[in-house]
Amino acid sequence: ALQVIKDHQFKRTLIITHRPVVDKGWYEDFNKIFYDSPEYFYGSKNKGDRFKTLEKQHSSKNTKYIYFASMQDLRGSEIVGGDFDKNDEIFNTLWDFVIVDEAHEGTQTDLGENVLNELIKENTKALYLSGTPFNLLDDYQENEIYTWDYVMEQKAKEEWDELYFGDPNPYASLQI
């Protein structure tokens, strides 16, 4: 997902998840993918820069950023029907790309749907990620679904050296 951001040069990306603890992992992966892209910044309430800092840098220096937010926090916002006056700046931002991590969790409620409807505008690209998408599959056409399963992973591991001789195999440590 982060490589998609980099490849498409999205300027403002929002990552939403129902599991806020994964912020650390997204931040670590950001540093691995964007190590050679000083124009990109990462932020959240716990890692990297604050939203206002990212937006200020973007406006003054034409930088690009990725902001991580919790679905629970966003659902609590008055603007989507929650009880708290918060996150207006996130909802008022025109996002180029929105990634919904663990899309099968917390998106099927009225508040969850309100959050997504408020953030994903007509020109916003969206990517829904799920390891267990069974409650979402009916919402998508067959050509909109990409699957990567255990068998595919093992095949990629087995064929790596033949296809990418000399490059380190990213699947090497995976168990059979």
Coordinates of C-alpha atoms in Angstrom, one line a residue, residues 1 13 22-24 26 29 52 54 80 86 100 108 112 114 116 132 142 162 164:
A1 CA 0.0 0.0 0.0
T13 CA -2.8 10.2 2.0
V22 CA -0.7 -0.8 14.1
D23 CA 0.4 2.8 13.8
K24 CA 3.9 1.7 14.9
W26 CA 2.9 1.6 9.4
D29 CA 7.3 0.5 7.1
K52 CA -1.2 20.6 11.6
L54 CA 2.2 18.1 8.0
V80 CA -20.1 12.3 11.2
K86 CA -12.8 17.0 17.0
V100 CA -8.7 1.6 4.9
Q108 CA -20.1 -1.4 8.4
G112 CA -18.2 4.0 10.0
N114 CA -20.4 8.3 7.6
L116 CA -15.8 7.0 4.8
T132 CA -10.6 -11.6 6.4
E142 CA -14.6 -9.6 -9.1
E162 CA 14.5 -18.2 -10.9
Y164 CA 14.9 -12.5 -9.6

